[in-house]
mmCIF file of C-alpha atoms and ligand atoms in Angstrom:
data_model
loop_
_atom_site.group_PDB
_atom_site.id
_atom_site.type_symbol
_atom_site.label_atom_id
_atom_site.label_comp_id
_atom_site.label_asym_id
_atom_site.label_seq_id
_atom_site.Cartn_x
_atom_site.Cartn_y
_atom_site.Cartn_z
ATOM 1 C CA UNK R 268 9.719 -1.801 -8.522
ATOM 2 C CA UNK R 269 9.659 1.833 -7.044
ATOM 3 C CA UNK R 270 8.124 4.598 -8.825
ATOM 4 C CA UNK R 271 10.990 7.358 -8.813
ATOM 5 C CA UNK R 272 8.645 9.663 -10.865
ATOM 6 C CA UNK R 273 5.860 9.313 -8.319
ATOM 7 C CA UNK R 274 8.306 9.823 -5.565
ATOM 8 C CA UNK R 275 9.968 12.618 -6.715
ATOM 9 C CA UNK R 276 6.384 14.330 -7.352
ATOM 10 C CA UNK R 277 5.483 13.546 -3.369
ATOM 11 C CA UNK R 278 8.545 15.109 -2.630
ATOM 12 C CA UNK R 279 7.254 18.339 -4.107
ATOM 13 C CA UNK R 280 8.974 18.233 -7.114
ATOM 14 C CA UNK R 281 7.406 19.224 -10.925
ATOM 15 C CA UNK R 282 8.528 16.343 -13.274
ATOM 16 C CA UNK R 283 9.820 17.235 -16.909
ATOM 17 C CA UNK R 284 9.330 14.656 -19.570
ATOM 18 C CA UNK R 285 8.499 14.388 -23.381
ATOM 19 C CA UNK R 286 7.141 11.965 -25.543
ATOM 20 C CA UNK R 287 9.521 9.684 -27.100
ATOM 21 C CA UNK R 288 9.168 9.185 -30.846
ATOM 22 C CA UNK R 289 12.467 8.721 -32.273
ATOM 23 C CA UNK R 290 12.813 4.913 -31.216
ATOM 24 C CA UNK R 291 16.103 3.021 -30.298
ATOM 25 C CA UNK R 292 17.883 2.134 -27.282
ATOM 26 C CA UNK R 293 20.491 4.759 -27.583
ATOM 27 C CA UNK R 294 17.673 7.450 -27.919
ATOM 28 C CA UNK R 295 16.370 6.161 -24.344
ATOM 29 C CA UNK R 296 20.181 6.552 -23.344
ATOM 30 C CA UNK R 297 20.306 10.057 -23.887
ATOM 31 C CA UNK R 298 17.278 10.891 -22.418
ATOM 32 C CA UNK R 299 18.296 9.218 -19.151
ATOM 33 C CA UNK R 300 21.688 11.009 -19.564
ATOM 34 C CA UNK R 301 19.774 14.514 -19.992
ATOM 35 C CA UNK R 302 18.156 14.412 -16.588
ATOM 36 C CA UNK R 303 14.744 14.129 -17.770
ATOM 37 C CA UNK R 304 12.479 12.478 -15.043
ATOM 38 C CA UNK R 305 10.206 10.513 -17.454
ATOM 39 C CA UNK R 306 9.542 9.993 -21.180
ATOM 40 C CA UNK R 307 6.523 8.500 -22.883
ATOM 41 C CA UNK R 308 6.785 5.750 -25.473
ATOM 42 C CA UNK R 309 4.142 6.893 -27.635
ATOM 43 C CA UNK R 310 2.537 3.803 -28.929
ATOM 44 C CA UNK R 311 -0.856 5.590 -29.756
ATOM 45 C CA UNK R 312 0.910 7.895 -32.587
ATOM 46 C CA UNK R 313 4.501 6.319 -32.554
ATOM 47 C CA UNK R 314 5.445 2.925 -34.592
ATOM 48 C CA UNK R 315 6.493 0.983 -31.602
ATOM 49 C CA UNK R 316 4.205 -1.618 -30.231
ATOM 50 C CA UNK R 317 5.259 -4.276 -27.272
ATOM 51 C CA UNK R 318 8.449 -5.908 -27.838
ATOM 52 C CA UNK R 319 10.352 -2.627 -28.964
ATOM 53 C CA UNK R 320 8.710 -0.592 -25.972
ATOM 54 C CA UNK R 321 10.443 -3.434 -23.801
ATOM 55 C CA UNK R 322 14.013 -2.680 -24.768
ATOM 56 C CA UNK R 323 13.332 0.945 -24.575
ATOM 57 C CA UNK R 324 12.063 0.399 -20.731
ATOM 58 C CA UNK R 325 14.853 -1.879 -20.173
ATOM 59 C CA UNK R 326 17.472 0.668 -21.136
ATOM 60 C CA UNK R 327 15.415 3.371 -19.143
ATOM 61 C CA UNK R 328 16.115 1.116 -15.841
ATOM 62 C CA UNK R 329 20.065 1.784 -16.472
ATOM 63 C CA UNK R 330 19.348 5.275 -15.618
ATOM 64 C CA UNK R 331 17.064 7.480 -13.475
ATOM 65 C CA UNK R 332 14.385 8.235 -16.486
ATOM 66 C CA UNK R 333 10.838 6.891 -15.600
ATOM 67 C CA UNK R 334 9.236 4.705 -18.386
ATOM 68 C CA UNK R 335 5.905 5.573 -19.124
ATOM 69 C CA UNK R 336 3.484 4.184 -21.904
ATOM 70 C CA UNK R 337 0.859 5.772 -23.758
ATOM 71 C CA UNK R 338 -0.817 2.687 -24.949
ATOM 72 C CA UNK R 339 -2.648 2.710 -28.236
ATOM 73 C CA UNK R 340 -6.268 2.008 -27.377
ATOM 74 C CA UNK R 341 -8.477 1.402 -24.434
ATOM 75 C CA UNK R 342 -8.243 -2.440 -24.372
ATOM 76 C CA UNK R 343 -7.367 -4.896 -22.038
ATOM 77 C CA UNK R 344 -4.083 -6.553 -23.948
ATOM 78 C CA UNK R 345 -2.648 -2.876 -24.321
ATOM 79 C CA UNK R 346 -2.922 -2.459 -20.745
ATOM 80 C CA UNK R 347 -1.878 -5.782 -19.719
ATOM 81 C CA UNK R 348 1.215 -6.292 -22.091
ATOM 82 C CA UNK R 349 2.558 -2.731 -21.144
ATOM 83 C CA UNK R 350 2.275 -3.203 -17.563
ATOM 84 C CA UNK R 351 3.661 -6.923 -17.984
ATOM 85 C CA UNK R 352 7.204 -5.728 -19.891
ATOM 86 C CA UNK R 353 7.490 -2.872 -17.470
ATOM 87 C CA UNK R 354 5.710 0.219 -17.797
ATOM 88 C CA UNK R 355 5.849 2.552 -14.497
ATOM 89 C CA UNK R 356 2.517 4.213 -15.969
ATOM 90 C CA UNK R 357 -0.040 3.927 -18.475
ATOM 91 C CA UNK R 358 -1.389 7.475 -20.408
ATOM 92 C CA UNK R 359 -4.541 6.298 -22.149
ATOM 93 C CA UNK R 360 -5.692 8.689 -24.947
ATOM 94 C CA UNK R 361 -9.106 9.328 -26.094
ATOM 95 C CA UNK R 362 -10.786 8.220 -23.283
ATOM 96 C CA UNK R 363 -14.560 9.204 -23.229
ATOM 97 C CA UNK R 364 -16.719 7.527 -20.636
ATOM 98 C CA UNK R 365 -16.601 6.693 -17.084
ATOM 99 C CA UNK R 366 -17.365 3.076 -18.290
ATOM 100 C CA UNK R 367 -14.187 2.971 -20.316
ATOM 101 C CA UNK R 368 -12.132 4.311 -16.996
ATOM 102 C CA UNK R 369 -13.848 1.395 -14.750
ATOM 103 C CA UNK R 370 -12.560 -0.877 -17.423
ATOM 104 C CA UNK R 371 -9.219 0.441 -17.181
ATOM 105 C CA UNK R 372 -9.186 0.279 -13.415
ATOM 106 C CA UNK R 373 -10.282 -3.540 -13.791
ATOM 107 C CA UNK R 374 -7.138 -4.285 -16.358
ATOM 108 C CA UNK R 375 -4.412 -2.058 -14.648
ATOM 109 C CA UNK R 376 -5.003 -3.420 -11.249
ATOM 110 C CA UNK R 377 -4.532 -6.123 -9.411
ATOM 111 C CA UNK R 378 -6.788 -7.701 -6.979
ATOM 112 C CA UNK R 379 -8.548 -6.392 -4.701
ATOM 113 C CA UNK R 380 -8.599 -3.394 -6.811
ATOM 114 C CA UNK R 381 -9.064 -4.597 -10.080
ATOM 115 C CA UNK R 382 -8.730 -7.805 -11.760
ATOM 116 C CA UNK R 383 -5.746 -7.358 -13.411
ATOM 117 C CA UNK R 384 -4.688 -10.690 -14.927
ATOM 118 C CA UNK R 385 -2.347 -12.492 -12.835
ATOM 119 C CA UNK R 386 1.318 -12.948 -14.288
ATOM 120 C CA UNK R 387 4.877 -12.662 -12.478
ATOM 121 C CA UNK R 388 6.112 -10.801 -15.400
ATOM 122 C CA UNK R 389 9.502 -8.955 -16.263
ATOM 123 C CA UNK R 390 8.847 -6.417 -13.144
ATOM 124 C CA UNK R 391 8.459 -9.286 -10.943
ATOM 125 C CA UNK R 392 11.754 -10.644 -12.241
ATOM 126 C CA UNK R 393 9.619 -13.821 -13.845
ATOM 127 C CA UNK R 394 8.432 -14.599 -10.246
ATOM 128 C CA UNK R 395 11.687 -14.339 -8.801
ATOM 129 C CA UNK R 396 11.607 -10.919 -6.965
ATOM 130 C CA UNK R 397 11.523 -11.104 -3.061
ATOM 131 C CA UNK R 398 8.413 -8.863 -3.241
ATOM 132 C CA UNK R 399 6.464 -11.314 -5.211
ATOM 133 C CA UNK R 400 6.978 -14.196 -2.682
ATOM 134 C CA UNK R 401 3.975 -12.994 -0.793
ATOM 135 C CA UNK R 402 0.757 -12.567 -3.182
ATOM 136 C CA UNK R 403 -0.755 -9.678 -1.244
ATOM 137 C CA UNK R 404 2.364 -8.047 -1.063
ATOM 138 C CA UNK R 405 2.968 -8.336 -4.875
ATOM 139 C CA UNK R 406 -0.506 -7.140 -5.689
ATOM 140 C CA UNK R 407 -0.106 -4.005 -3.056
ATOM 141 C CA UNK R 408 3.438 -3.058 -4.700
ATOM 142 C CA UNK R 409 2.152 -3.289 -8.161
ATOM 143 C CA UNK R 410 -1.027 -1.295 -7.918
ATOM 144 C CA UNK R 411 1.029 1.650 -5.914
ATOM 145 C CA UNK R 412 3.934 1.480 -8.183
ATOM 146 C CA UNK R 413 2.567 1.491 -11.782
ATOM 147 C CA UNK R 414 0.240 4.563 -12.613
ATOM 148 C CA UNK R 415 -3.048 4.719 -14.495
ATOM 149 C CA UNK R 416 -3.372 8.328 -16.165
ATOM 150 C CA UNK R 417 -6.595 8.685 -18.653
ATOM 151 C CA UNK R 418 -6.000 11.828 -20.885
ATOM 152 C CA UNK R 419 -8.412 14.204 -20.747
ATOM 153 C CA UNK R 420 -9.165 15.355 -24.179
ATOM 154 C CA UNK R 421 -12.528 14.752 -25.295
ATOM 155 C CA UNK R 422 -15.639 16.231 -24.154
ATOM 156 C CA UNK R 423 -16.965 13.033 -22.506
ATOM 157 C CA UNK R 424 -13.972 12.976 -20.049
ATOM 158 C CA UNK R 425 -13.998 16.834 -19.453
ATOM 159 C CA UNK R 426 -17.823 16.425 -18.629
ATOM 160 C CA UNK R 427 -16.789 13.726 -16.212
ATOM 161 C CA UNK R 428 -13.725 14.845 -15.345
ATOM 162 C CA UNK R 429 -14.545 15.098 -11.131
ATOM 163 C CA UNK R 430 -15.902 11.694 -11.009
ATOM 164 C CA UNK R 431 -12.977 9.715 -13.249
ATOM 165 C CA UNK R 432 -10.195 11.577 -11.235
ATOM 166 C CA UNK R 433 -12.058 10.583 -7.853
ATOM 167 C CA UNK R 434 -12.189 6.765 -8.991
ATOM 168 C CA UNK R 435 -10.083 4.563 -6.900
ATOM 169 C CA UNK R 436 -7.402 3.001 -8.947
ATOM 170 C CA UNK R 437 -6.856 6.342 -11.467
ATOM 171 C CA UNK R 438 -4.013 7.989 -10.460
ATOM 172 C CA UNK R 439 -3.788 11.002 -12.233
ATOM 173 C CA UNK R 440 -4.805 12.911 -15.324
ATOM 174 C CA UNK R 441 -3.158 14.001 -18.324
ATOM 175 C CA UNK R 442 -4.359 16.505 -20.264
ATOM 176 C CA UNK R 443 -4.120 16.304 -24.325
ATOM 177 C CA UNK R 444 -4.268 20.217 -25.220
ATOM 178 C CA UNK R 445 -4.575 19.578 -28.788
ATOM 179 C CA UNK R 446 -7.419 17.103 -29.283
ATOM 180 C CA UNK R 447 -9.074 18.803 -25.960
ATOM 181 C CA UNK R 448 -9.105 22.248 -27.976
ATOM 182 C CA UNK R 449 -10.013 20.485 -30.726
ATOM 183 C CA UNK R 450 -13.183 18.830 -29.003
ATOM 184 C CA UNK R 451 -14.184 22.133 -27.572
ATOM 185 C CA UNK R 452 -14.220 23.902 -31.279
ATOM 186 C CA UNK R 453 -11.223 25.671 -30.798
ATOM 187 C CA UNK R 454 -8.250 24.057 -32.560
ATOM 188 C CA UNK R 455 -4.957 24.998 -30.735
ATOM 189 C CA UNK R 456 -6.377 28.221 -29.766
ATOM 190 C CA UNK R 457 -4.518 27.766 -26.178
ATOM 191 C CA UNK R 458 -5.350 31.192 -25.057
ATOM 192 C CA UNK R 459 -9.153 31.011 -25.278
ATOM 193 C CA UNK R 460 -11.205 31.440 -22.417
ATOM 194 C CA UNK R 461 -13.479 28.343 -22.745
ATOM 195 C CA UNK R 462 -10.060 26.131 -23.089
ATOM 196 C CA UNK R 463 -8.369 27.918 -20.115
ATOM 197 C CA UNK R 464 -11.452 27.159 -18.289
ATOM 198 C CA UNK R 465 -11.300 23.411 -19.275
ATOM 199 C CA UNK R 466 -7.574 23.397 -17.760
ATOM 200 C CA UNK R 467 -8.439 25.171 -14.654
ATOM 201 C CA UNK R 468 -11.124 22.798 -13.960
ATOM 202 C CA UNK R 469 -9.248 19.717 -14.605
ATOM 203 C CA UNK R 470 -6.180 20.900 -12.757
ATOM 204 C CA UNK R 471 -8.621 21.668 -9.574
ATOM 205 C CA UNK R 472 -10.162 18.543 -10.064
ATOM 206 C CA UNK R 473 -6.980 16.355 -9.794
ATOM 207 C CA UNK R 474 -5.689 18.700 -6.776
ATOM 208 C CA UNK R 475 -9.060 18.416 -4.699
ATOM 209 C CA UNK R 476 -8.872 14.578 -5.306
ATOM 210 C CA UNK R 477 -5.204 14.187 -4.407
ATOM 211 C CA UNK R 478 -4.209 12.601 -7.841
ATOM 212 C CA UNK R 479 -1.343 13.519 -10.378
ATOM 213 C CA UNK R 480 -1.928 16.331 -12.624
ATOM 214 C CA UNK R 481 0.164 16.256 -16.143
ATOM 215 C CA UNK R 482 -0.092 17.913 -19.532
ATOM 216 C CA UNK R 483 1.718 18.198 -22.636
ATOM 217 C CA UNK R 484 3.344 21.698 -23.254
ATOM 218 C CA UNK R 485 4.368 22.140 -26.997
ATOM 219 C CA UNK R 486 6.740 25.481 -26.190
ATOM 220 C CA UNK R 487 9.154 26.735 -23.477
ATOM 221 C CA UNK R 488 6.157 29.412 -22.669
ATOM 222 C CA UNK R 489 3.268 27.269 -22.359
ATOM 223 C CA UNK R 490 5.590 24.505 -20.070
ATOM 224 C CA UNK R 491 6.087 27.601 -17.917
ATOM 225 C CA UNK R 492 2.713 28.842 -17.568
ATOM 226 C CA UNK R 493 1.564 24.984 -16.754
ATOM 227 C CA UNK R 494 3.973 24.507 -14.227
ATOM 228 C CA UNK R 495 3.014 27.834 -12.298
ATOM 229 C CA UNK R 496 -0.456 26.884 -12.372
ATOM 230 C CA UNK R 497 0.884 23.794 -10.136
ATOM 231 C CA UNK R 498 0.940 20.860 -12.830
ATOM 232 C CA UNK R 499 2.800 18.201 -10.912
ATOM 233 C CA UNK R 500 4.477 17.356 -14.555
ATOM 234 C CA UNK R 501 4.907 18.313 -17.852
ATOM 235 C CA UNK R 502 5.599 16.354 -20.963
ATOM 236 C CA UNK R 503 7.565 18.701 -23.149
ATOM 237 C CA UNK R 504 7.225 18.428 -26.884
ATOM 238 C CA UNK R 505 8.586 15.223 -28.426
ATOM 239 C CA UNK R 506 12.300 14.164 -28.630
ATOM 240 C CA UNK R 507 12.141 14.355 -32.262
ATOM 241 C CA UNK R 508 11.397 18.141 -32.698
ATOM 242 C CA UNK R 509 13.982 18.914 -29.815
ATOM 243 C CA UNK R 510 16.515 17.556 -32.104
ATOM 244 C CA UNK R 511 15.508 18.834 -35.160
ATOM 245 C CA UNK R 512 15.346 22.413 -33.236
ATOM 246 C CA UNK R 513 18.681 21.725 -32.155
ATOM 247 C CA UNK R 514 20.305 21.173 -35.262
ATOM 248 C CA UNK R 515 18.588 24.116 -37.139
ATOM 249 C CA UNK R 516 19.647 26.416 -34.191
ATOM 250 C CA UNK R 517 23.054 25.205 -34.692
ATOM 251 C CA UNK R 518 23.029 25.605 -38.282
ATOM 252 C CA UNK R 519 21.385 29.130 -38.160
ATOM 253 C CA UNK R 520 24.525 30.060 -35.507
ATOM 254 C CA UNK R 521 27.101 28.902 -37.792
ATOM 255 C CA UNK R 522 26.159 29.804 -40.993
HETATM 256 C C1 3PY E 856 -2.819 16.219 -27.333
HETATM 257 O O1 3PY E 856 -2.316 17.270 -27.191
HETATM 258 O O2 3PY E 856 -3.736 15.611 -27.892
HETATM 259 C C2 3PY E 856 -1.849 15.032 -26.877
HETATM 260 O O3 3PY E 856 -2.547 14.107 -26.781
HETATM 261 C C3 3PY E 856 -0.723 15.501 -26.499
HETATM 262 O O4 3PY E 856 0.243 14.311 -26.756
HETATM 263 MG MG1 MG E 857 -4.355 13.509 -28.009
#
């Protein structure tokens, strides 16, 4: 049940991941072999749902890549099902209010932190793993090892970021630069001073609260900028674009 991603960051490493849009266990296997620290199964925009995500997570467990899931909405079933199939963390899109984050904590964290519905699911070996035999221990380990990470990509979340990130049960924040820039009225103007101030504010809020800071980067330059600023992790683009780019470069080089 150990969360390798959390451990790597705690040991001072910056994590590199990607969004998973291609689908298929072989694709997960390849991402694992590549040495990436994590991948995010995207059920907000991608076509996947619970059963296919479970197979991707199973495959990820064969290598040291950590499977996160971007859930499709802020709802109890979305939170519960993705944790029960073994997601090591939830990225939650389009969070707008403090109340939504309170709900997320209630749904994602077991007693006494929240009121996650009791189930000895896959990660618990369906009730047969040792750590489940003592309930306090089971709750403690689940709460510790599964990350709840709201996205900051709306004005509501930005305005309340210090409160949100300090809430017990919130493990970190994941910035959605595209939606955040759109919310600020500056679509994809990533060098705009208001956008940059927002990034600095979110990062500072995470650091001050001792919580994890993640963001998305569309290219290598921006990934490097974010890592240099001190983000704990960067999700670099998505597997589909990287595959297309690699073949385009190859074709260019060969012709
Ligand atoms: C955004 O940029 O809005 C994201 O959600 C990144 O995936
Ligand atoms: Mg977004």
